Amino acid sequence: APDARSAECTPCGAGTYQGEPGQTTCETCPAGSVCPAGSSAALPCDAGGYSSSEGLSSQSQCTPCPEGSSCSTGSIEPAPCSPGTVAPSEGSPTCTKCAAGTYQDEPGKTACESCDDGSYCVEGAAAPLPCGAGTYQNASLTVMTSKEQCIACPEGSSCSTGAAEPSACSPGSVAPDARSAECTACDAGTYQGQPGQTACETCPA
C-alpha cells in the first residue's frame, strides 16, 4: 500500500516484486529473473536462457542461450563452453562433453573435431593425445579412444611419439626389439645394407 489510509494493498506490477509484508514500494526484478504481476519473489530465468536486464515479467523475455554456450537456471550471461565440450544449438542449459574419439581445443564451440592420426581422444578431450614412443596408430580403427589401442612398433622399425605408422630402419641401423622409439646404428666392425632389419652383420674380411 503506497499511501496511508489505503483500503486495500496494491499488487506489484509486472517486472517488480515484494517479498516482505508491510512495504510501501515494490522492488525491480533483478537481472537473471522474471517477475509476473503480483510477484512475492523474483523467479529465475529457466535453464537454457539468461537475462542481463532488470524488470522482466515473463520467461519469454529471457534470451535463449547462444550456440557454443551454456546457461544454468538464473543466468545473467552465457558461459562459453570450455575446451573438450560443445553446445551445438541455442538454448543449452549445459555443454556436452566431446565423445570419445573426438576433441575440441577451443572454448565456445558448437562441434568436436575428429582425433588426429597417431593420437587417441578420450571422452571430453581438449586435445588429441599422441601414441607414446614405440607405438603407432591402429589403422584398423577409424578413431582411437584410449592409449591401449596404439600398436607396438614391430621389430626392424622405429615409432616416434605420435607416429601414424612405423618407419623401417634405414640401412646401417637396426631395431632388434619391438616397441623401439628409434633405430640403433650398427657398431664399428658391423654393417647392415638392407632397410627394416633387426641385426647388423659382421664386416667381412
PDB file of N, CA and C in Angstrom, residues 91-169:
ATOM      1  N   GLY A  91      20.006 -22.339 -26.647  1.00  0.00           N
ATOM      2  CA  GLY A  91      19.120 -22.768 -25.559  1.00  0.00           C
ATOM      3  C   GLY A  91      19.657 -23.923 -24.746  1.00  0.00           C
ATOM      4  N   SER A  92      20.973 -24.152 -24.745  1.00  0.00           N
ATOM      5  CA  SER A  92      21.548 -25.269 -23.995  1.00  0.00           C
ATOM      6  C   SER A  92      21.726 -24.906 -22.524  1.00  0.00           C
ATOM      7  N   PRO A  93      21.186 -25.718 -21.616  1.00  0.00           N
ATOM      8  CA  PRO A  93      21.420 -25.463 -20.195  1.00  0.00           C
ATOM      9  C   PRO A  93      22.829 -25.869 -19.764  1.00  0.00           C
ATOM     10  N   THR A  94      23.414 -26.848 -20.455  1.00  0.00           N
ATOM     11  CA  THR A  94      24.776 -27.303 -20.144  1.00  0.00           C
ATOM     12  C   THR A  94      25.524 -27.592 -21.447  1.00  0.00           C
ATOM     13  N   CYS A  95      26.836 -27.628 -21.359  1.00  0.00           N
ATOM     14  CA  CYS A  95      27.667 -28.021 -22.505  1.00  0.00           C
ATOM     15  C   CYS A  95      27.845 -29.540 -22.468  1.00  0.00           C
ATOM     16  N   THR A  96      28.019 -30.140 -23.617  1.00  0.00           N
ATOM     17  CA  THR A  96      28.155 -31.587 -23.745  1.00  0.00           C
ATOM     18  C   THR A  96      29.614 -31.955 -23.977  1.00  0.00           C
ATOM     19  N   LYS A  97      30.089 -32.990 -23.272  1.00  0.00           N
ATOM     20  CA  LYS A  97      31.467 -33.462 -23.481  1.00  0.00           C
ATOM     21  C   LYS A  97      31.623 -33.998 -24.895  1.00  0.00           C
ATOM     22  N   CYS A  98      32.786 -33.760 -25.490  1.00  0.00           N
ATOM     23  CA  CYS A  98      33.099 -34.382 -26.776  1.00  0.00           C
ATOM     24  C   CYS A  98      33.119 -35.898 -26.595  1.00  0.00           C
ATOM     25  N   ALA A  99      32.555 -36.617 -27.545  1.00  0.00           N
ATOM     26  CA  ALA A  99      32.533 -38.079 -27.474  1.00  0.00           C
ATOM     27  C   ALA A  99      33.951 -38.625 -27.609  1.00  0.00           C
ATOM     28  N   ALA A 100      34.180 -39.804 -27.058  1.00  0.00           N
ATOM     29  CA  ALA A 100      35.474 -40.460 -27.225  1.00  0.00           C
ATOM     30  C   ALA A 100      35.770 -40.584 -28.709  1.00  0.00           C
ATOM     31  N   GLY A 101      37.016 -40.286 -29.093  1.00  0.00           N
ATOM     32  CA  GLY A 101      37.405 -40.305 -30.499  1.00  0.00           C
ATOM     33  C   GLY A 101      37.343 -38.932 -31.145  1.00  0.00           C
ATOM     34  N   THR A 102      36.899 -37.928 -30.373  1.00  0.00           N
ATOM     35  CA  THR A 102      36.851 -36.544 -30.859  1.00  0.00           C
ATOM     36  C   THR A 102      37.425 -35.631 -29.782  1.00  0.00           C
ATOM     37  N   TYR A 103      37.660 -34.358 -30.148  1.00  0.00           N
ATOM     38  CA  TYR A 103      38.186 -33.382 -29.193  1.00  0.00           C
ATOM     39  C   TYR A 103      37.782 -31.979 -29.623  1.00  0.00           C
ATOM     40  N   GLN A 104      37.946 -31.028 -28.736  1.00  0.00           N
ATOM     41  CA  GLN A 104      37.781 -29.611 -29.060  1.00  0.00           C
ATOM     42  C   GLN A 104      38.750 -28.831 -28.191  1.00  0.00           C
ATOM     43  N   ASP A 105      39.693 -28.120 -28.813  1.00  0.00           N
ATOM     44  CA  ASP A 105      40.730 -27.424 -28.055  1.00  0.00           C
ATOM     45  C   ASP A 105      40.451 -25.939 -27.857  1.00  0.00           C
ATOM     46  N   GLU A 106      39.274 -25.471 -28.302  1.00  0.00           N
ATOM     47  CA  GLU A 106      38.929 -24.060 -28.132  1.00  0.00           C
ATOM     48  C   GLU A 106      37.634 -23.919 -27.339  1.00  0.00           C
ATOM     49  N   PRO A 107      37.477 -22.811 -26.606  1.00  0.00           N
ATOM     50  CA  PRO A 107      36.222 -22.588 -25.876  1.00  0.00           C
ATOM     51  C   PRO A 107      35.134 -22.053 -26.807  1.00  0.00           C
ATOM     52  N   GLY A 108      33.875 -22.206 -26.385  1.00  0.00           N
ATOM     53  CA  GLY A 108      32.757 -21.600 -27.094  1.00  0.00           C
ATOM     54  C   GLY A 108      32.451 -22.190 -28.446  1.00  0.00           C
ATOM     55  N   LYS A 109      32.665 -23.478 -28.634  1.00  0.00           N
ATOM     56  CA  LYS A 109      32.458 -24.104 -29.943  1.00  0.00           C
ATOM     57  C   LYS A 109      31.169 -24.929 -29.981  1.00  0.00           C
ATOM     58  N   THR A 110      30.743 -25.246 -31.217  1.00  0.00           N
ATOM     59  CA  THR A 110      29.495 -25.978 -31.416  1.00  0.00           C
ATOM     60  C   THR A 110      29.706 -27.420 -31.863  1.00  0.00           C
ATOM     61  N   ALA A 111      30.925 -27.794 -32.251  1.00  0.00           N
ATOM     62  CA  ALA A 111      31.186 -29.152 -32.741  1.00  0.00           C
ATOM     63  C   ALA A 111      32.578 -29.605 -32.334  1.00  0.00           C
ATOM     64  N   CYS A 112      32.731 -30.913 -32.182  1.00  0.00           N
ATOM     65  CA  CYS A 112      34.028 -31.513 -31.841  1.00  0.00           C
ATOM     66  C   CYS A 112      34.733 -31.934 -33.134  1.00  0.00           C
ATOM     67  N   GLU A 113      36.044 -32.041 -33.066  1.00  0.00           N
ATOM     68  CA  GLU A 113      36.867 -32.422 -34.217  1.00  0.00           C
ATOM     69  C   GLU A 113      37.266 -33.896 -34.103  1.00  0.00           C
ATOM     70  N   SER A 114      37.465 -34.564 -35.243  1.00  0.00           N
ATOM     71  CA  SER A 114      37.944 -35.949 -35.223  1.00  0.00           C
ATOM     72  C   SER A 114      39.376 -35.989 -34.712  1.00  0.00           C
ATOM     73  N   CYS A 115      39.691 -37.024 -33.973  1.00  0.00           N
ATOM     74  CA  CYS A 115      41.027 -37.179 -33.407  1.00  0.00           C
ATOM     75  C   CYS A 115      42.075 -37.271 -34.520  1.00  0.00           C
ATOM     76  N   ASP A 116      43.263 -36.727 -34.270  1.00  0.00           N
ATOM     77  CA  ASP A 116      44.340 -36.723 -35.266  1.00  0.00           C
ATOM     78  C   ASP A 116      44.940 -38.118 -35.453  1.00  0.00           C
ATOM     79  N   ASP A 117      45.524 -38.363 -36.627  1.00  0.00           N
ATOM     80  CA  ASP A 117      46.244 -39.613 -36.866  1.00  0.00           C
ATOM     81  C   ASP A 117      47.391 -39.724 -35.867  1.00  0.00           C
ATOM     82  N   GLY A 118      47.642 -40.935 -35.397  1.00  0.00           N
ATOM     83  CA  GLY A 118      48.726 -41.165 -34.450  1.00  0.00           C
ATOM     84  C   GLY A 118      48.383 -40.746 -33.036  1.00  0.00           C
ATOM     85  N   SER A 119      47.119 -40.406 -32.801  1.00  0.00           N
ATOM     86  CA  SER A 119      46.682 -39.950 -31.487  1.00  0.00           C
ATOM     87  C   SER A 119      45.382 -40.646 -31.095  1.00  0.00           C
ATOM     88  N   TYR A 120      45.046 -40.553 -29.809  1.00  0.00           N
ATOM     89  CA  TYR A 120      43.773 -41.056 -29.313  1.00  0.00           C
ATOM     90  C   TYR A 120      43.095 -39.933 -28.542  1.00  0.00           C
ATOM     91  N   CYS A 121      41.767 -40.006 -28.447  1.00  0.00           N
ATOM     92  CA  CYS A 121      40.994 -38.967 -27.764  1.00  0.00           C
ATOM     93  C   CYS A 121      39.977 -39.625 -26.834  1.00  0.00           C
ATOM     94  N   VAL A 122      40.124 -39.391 -25.539  1.00  0.00           N
ATOM     95  CA  VAL A 122      39.170 -39.906 -24.557  1.00  0.00           C
ATOM     96  C   VAL A 122      37.943 -38.995 -24.545  1.00  0.00           C
ATOM     97  N   GLU A 123      36.888 -39.408 -23.889  1.00  0.00           N
ATOM     98  CA  GLU A 123      35.683 -38.574 -23.770  1.00  0.00           C
ATOM     99  C   GLU A 123      36.043 -37.241 -23.109  1.00  0.00           C
ATOM    100  N   GLY A 124      35.564 -36.146 -23.669  1.00  0.00           N
ATOM    101  CA  GLY A 124      35.817 -34.825 -23.106  1.00  0.00           C
ATOM    102  C   GLY A 124      37.217 -34.310 -23.364  1.00  0.00           C
ATOM    103  N   ALA A 125      37.895 -34.844 -24.378  1.00  0.00           N
ATOM    104  CA  ALA A 125      39.283 -34.450 -24.660  1.00  0.00           C
ATOM    105  C   ALA A 125      39.358 -33.007 -25.163  1.00  0.00           C
ATOM    106  N   ALA A 126      40.304 -32.244 -24.583  1.00  0.00           N
ATOM    107  CA  ALA A 126      40.564 -30.881 -25.027  1.00  0.00           C
ATOM    108  C   ALA A 126      41.707 -30.864 -26.040  1.00  0.00           C
ATOM    109  N   ALA A 127      42.353 -32.010 -26.232  1.00  0.00           N
ATOM    110  CA  ALA A 127      43.445 -32.128 -27.206  1.00  0.00           C
ATOM    111  C   ALA A 127      43.662 -33.603 -27.510  1.00  0.00           C
ATOM    112  N   PRO A 128      44.119 -33.915 -28.734  1.00  0.00           N
ATOM    113  CA  PRO A 128      44.474 -35.302 -29.041  1.00  0.00           C
ATOM    114  C   PRO A 128      45.719 -35.691 -28.242  1.00  0.00           C
ATOM    115  N   LEU A 129      45.762 -36.905 -27.748  1.00  0.00           N
ATOM    116  CA  LEU A 129      46.928 -37.402 -27.016  1.00  0.00           C
ATOM    117  C   LEU A 129      47.695 -38.351 -27.935  1.00  0.00           C
ATOM    118  N   PRO A 130      48.966 -38.065 -28.217  1.00  0.00           N
ATOM    119  CA  PRO A 130      49.702 -38.889 -29.175  1.00  0.00           C
ATOM    120  C   PRO A 130      50.030 -40.279 -28.622  1.00  0.00           C
ATOM    121  N   CYS A 131      50.078 -41.251 -29.529  1.00  0.00           N
ATOM    122  CA  CYS A 131      50.574 -42.580 -29.138  1.00  0.00           C
ATOM    123  C   CYS A 131      51.999 -42.395 -28.631  1.00  0.00           C
ATOM    124  N   GLY A 132      52.362 -43.120 -27.587  1.00  0.00           N
ATOM    125  CA  GLY A 132      53.686 -42.982 -26.996  1.00  0.00           C
ATOM    126  C   GLY A 132      54.779 -43.493 -27.915  1.00  0.00           C
ATOM    127  N   ALA A 133      55.993 -43.050 -27.647  1.00  0.00           N
ATOM    128  CA  ALA A 133      57.148 -43.524 -28.413  1.00  0.00           C
ATOM    129  C   ALA A 133      57.194 -45.043 -28.357  1.00  0.00           C
ATOM    130  N   GLY A 134      57.437 -45.667 -29.497  1.00  0.00           N
ATOM    131  CA  GLY A 134      57.482 -47.131 -29.571  1.00  0.00           C
ATOM    132  C   GLY A 134      56.142 -47.744 -29.938  1.00  0.00           C
ATOM    133  N   THR A 135      55.132 -46.905 -30.145  1.00  0.00           N
ATOM    134  CA  THR A 135      53.819 -47.387 -30.585  1.00  0.00           C
ATOM    135  C   THR A 135      53.338 -46.508 -31.736  1.00  0.00           C
ATOM    136  N   TYR A 136      52.268 -46.959 -32.421  1.00  0.00           N
ATOM    137  CA  TYR A 136      51.752 -46.186 -33.554  1.00  0.00           C
ATOM    138  C   TYR A 136      50.259 -46.411 -33.733  1.00  0.00           C
ATOM    139  N   GLN A 137      49.666 -45.649 -34.641  1.00  0.00           N
ATOM    140  CA  GLN A 137      48.228 -45.661 -34.941  1.00  0.00           C
ATOM    141  C   GLN A 137      47.748 -47.033 -35.374  1.00  0.00           C
ATOM    142  N   ASN A 138      46.630 -47.473 -34.795  1.00  0.00           N
ATOM    143  CA  ASN A 138      45.985 -48.717 -35.219  1.00  0.00           C
ATOM    144  C   ASN A 138      45.155 -48.411 -36.450  1.00  0.00           C
ATOM    145  N   ALA A 139      45.648 -48.808 -37.629  1.00  0.00           N
ATOM    146  CA  ALA A 139      44.992 -48.464 -38.902  1.00  0.00           C
ATOM    147  C   ALA A 139      43.635 -49.133 -39.061  1.00  0.00           C
ATOM    148  N   SER A 140      43.346 -50.178 -38.272  1.00  0.00           N
ATOM    149  CA  SER A 140      42.057 -50.858 -38.406  1.00  0.00           C
ATOM    150  C   SER A 140      40.930 -50.084 -37.712  1.00  0.00           C
ATOM    151  N   LEU A 141      41.287 -49.055 -36.936  1.00  0.00           N
ATOM    152  CA  LEU A 141      40.273 -48.246 -36.249  1.00  0.00           C
ATOM    153  C   LEU A 141      40.115 -46.899 -36.939  1.00  0.00           C
ATOM    154  N   THR A 142      38.882 -46.457 -37.098  1.00  0.00           N
ATOM    155  CA  THR A 142      38.629 -45.147 -37.697  1.00  0.00           C
ATOM    156  C   THR A 142      39.177 -44.053 -36.785  1.00  0.00           C
ATOM    157  N   VAL A 143      38.896 -44.175 -35.494  1.00  0.00           N
ATOM    158  CA  VAL A 143      39.441 -43.271 -34.481  1.00  0.00           C
ATOM    159  C   VAL A 143      39.847 -44.099 -33.273  1.00  0.00           C
ATOM    160  N   MET A 144      40.806 -43.599 -32.536  1.00  0.00           N
ATOM    161  CA  MET A 144      41.252 -44.303 -31.328  1.00  0.00           C
ATOM    162  C   MET A 144      40.769 -43.535 -30.099  1.00  0.00           C
ATOM    163  N   THR A 145      40.356 -44.299 -29.071  1.00  0.00           N
ATOM    164  CA  THR A 145      39.772 -43.687 -27.884  1.00  0.00           C
ATOM    165  C   THR A 145      40.563 -43.957 -26.606  1.00  0.00           C
ATOM    166  N   SER A 146      41.648 -44.732 -26.691  1.00  0.00           N
ATOM    167  CA  SER A 146      42.458 -44.993 -25.499  1.00  0.00           C
ATOM    168  C   SER A 146      43.895 -45.334 -25.877  1.00  0.00           C
ATOM    169  N   LYS A 147      44.786 -45.154 -24.928  1.00  0.00           N
ATOM    170  CA  LYS A 147      46.215 -45.442 -25.128  1.00  0.00           C
ATOM    171  C   LYS A 147      46.437 -46.903 -25.503  1.00  0.00           C
ATOM    172  N   GLU A 148      45.595 -47.775 -24.956  1.00  0.00           N
ATOM    173  CA  GLU A 148      45.748 -49.211 -25.194  1.00  0.00           C
ATOM    174  C   GLU A 148      45.500 -49.601 -26.657  1.00  0.00           C
ATOM    175  N   GLN A 149      44.871 -48.730 -27.428  1.00  0.00           N
ATOM    176  CA  GLN A 149      44.604 -49.031 -28.840  1.00  0.00           C
ATOM    177  C   GLN A 149      45.804 -48.745 -29.736  1.00  0.00           C
ATOM    178  N   CYS A 150      46.837 -48.069 -29.224  1.00  0.00           N
ATOM    179  CA  CYS A 150      48.060 -47.857 -30.006  1.00  0.00           C
ATOM    180  C   CYS A 150      48.781 -49.199 -30.129  1.00  0.00           C
ATOM    181  N   ILE A 151      49.389 -49.463 -31.276  1.00  0.00           N
ATOM    182  CA  ILE A 151      50.022 -50.764 -31.553  1.00  0.00           C
ATOM    183  C   ILE A 151      51.524 -50.681 -31.322  1.00  0.00           C
ATOM    184  N   ALA A 152      52.094 -51.784 -30.814  1.00  0.00           N
ATOM    185  CA  ALA A 152      53.544 -51.850 -30.592  1.00  0.00           C
ATOM    186  C   ALA A 152      54.285 -51.786 -31.919  1.00  0.00           C
ATOM    187  N   CYS A 153      55.311 -50.967 -31.974  1.00  0.00           N
ATOM    188  CA  CYS A 153      56.130 -50.837 -33.173  1.00  0.00           C
ATOM    189  C   CYS A 153      56.806 -52.183 -33.454  1.00  0.00           C
ATOM    190  N   PRO A 154      56.790 -52.689 -34.691  1.00  0.00           N
ATOM    191  CA  PRO A 154      57.386 -54.001 -34.972  1.00  0.00           C
ATOM    192  C   PRO A 154      58.919 -53.947 -34.999  1.00  0.00           C
ATOM    193  N   GLU A 155      59.529 -55.106 -34.811  1.00  0.00           N
ATOM    194  CA  GLU A 155      60.988 -55.221 -34.919  1.00  0.00           C
ATOM    195  C   GLU A 155      61.432 -54.717 -36.293  1.00  0.00           C
ATOM    196  N   GLY A 156      62.599 -54.101 -36.344  1.00  0.00           N
ATOM    197  CA  GLY A 156      63.127 -53.588 -37.603  1.00  0.00           C
ATOM    198  C   GLY A 156      62.592 -52.213 -37.966  1.00  0.00           C
ATOM    199  N   SER A 157      61.761 -51.640 -37.070  1.00  0.00           N
ATOM    200  CA  SER A 157      61.165 -50.323 -37.319  1.00  0.00           C
ATOM    201  C   SER A 157      61.262 -49.452 -36.080  1.00  0.00           C
ATOM    202  N   SER A 158      61.067 -48.155 -36.275  1.00  0.00           N
ATOM    203  CA  SER A 158      61.010 -47.225 -35.145  1.00  0.00           C
ATOM    204  C   SER A 158      59.703 -46.441 -35.214  1.00  0.00           C
ATOM    205  N   CYS A 159      59.218 -46.015 -34.043  1.00  0.00           N
ATOM    206  CA  CYS A 159      57.987 -45.236 -33.957  1.00  0.00           C
ATOM    207  C   CYS A 159      58.198 -44.108 -32.958  1.00  0.00           C
ATOM    208  N   SER A 160      58.284 -42.890 -33.460  1.00  0.00           N
ATOM    209  CA  SER A 160      58.418 -41.741 -32.576  1.00  0.00           C
ATOM    210  C   SER A 160      57.050 -41.426 -31.962  1.00  0.00           C
ATOM    211  N   THR A 161      57.010 -40.544 -30.996  1.00  0.00           N
ATOM    212  CA  THR A 161      55.753 -40.146 -30.355  1.00  0.00           C
ATOM    213  C   THR A 161      54.781 -39.621 -31.406  1.00  0.00           C
ATOM    214  N   GLY A 162      53.543 -40.145 -31.380  1.00  0.00           N
ATOM    215  CA  GLY A 162      52.516 -39.703 -32.324  1.00  0.00           C
ATOM    216  C   GLY A 162      52.656 -40.271 -33.714  1.00  0.00           C
ATOM    217  N   ALA A 163      53.333 -41.399 -33.860  1.00  0.00           N
ATOM    218  CA  ALA A 163      53.536 -41.992 -35.192  1.00  0.00           C
ATOM    219  C   ALA A 163      52.220 -42.529 -35.753  1.00  0.00           C
ATOM    220  N   ALA A 164      51.958 -42.204 -37.009  1.00  0.00           N
ATOM    221  CA  ALA A 164      50.779 -42.740 -37.692  1.00  0.00           C
ATOM    222  C   ALA A 164      51.074 -44.143 -38.221  1.00  0.00           C
ATOM    223  N   GLU A 165      52.360 -44.423 -38.509  1.00  0.00           N
ATOM    224  CA  GLU A 165      52.784 -45.754 -38.977  1.00  0.00           C
ATOM    225  C   GLU A 165      54.260 -45.935 -38.656  1.00  0.00           C
ATOM    226  N   PRO A 166      54.724 -47.198 -38.599  1.00  0.00           N
ATOM    227  CA  PRO A 166      56.133 -47.427 -38.283  1.00  0.00           C
ATOM    228  C   PRO A 166      57.049 -46.986 -39.425  1.00  0.00           C
ATOM    229  N   SER A 167      58.276 -46.605 -39.076  1.00  0.00           N
ATOM    230  CA  SER A 167      59.294 -46.245 -40.071  1.00  0.00           C
ATOM    231  C   SER A 167      60.354 -47.336 -40.077  1.00  0.00           C
ATOM    232  N   ALA A 168      60.545 -47.991 -41.227  1.00  0.00           N
ATOM    233  CA  ALA A 168      61.553 -49.045 -41.324  1.00  0.00           C
ATOM    234  C   ALA A 168      62.942 -48.451 -41.069  1.00  0.00           C
ATOM    235  N   CYS A 169      63.755 -49.175 -40.304  1.00  0.00           N
ATOM    236  CA  CYS A 169      65.122 -48.721 -40.052  1.00  0.00           C
ATOM    237  C   CYS A 169      65.857 -48.589 -41.387  1.00  0.00           C
TER     238      CYS A 169
END
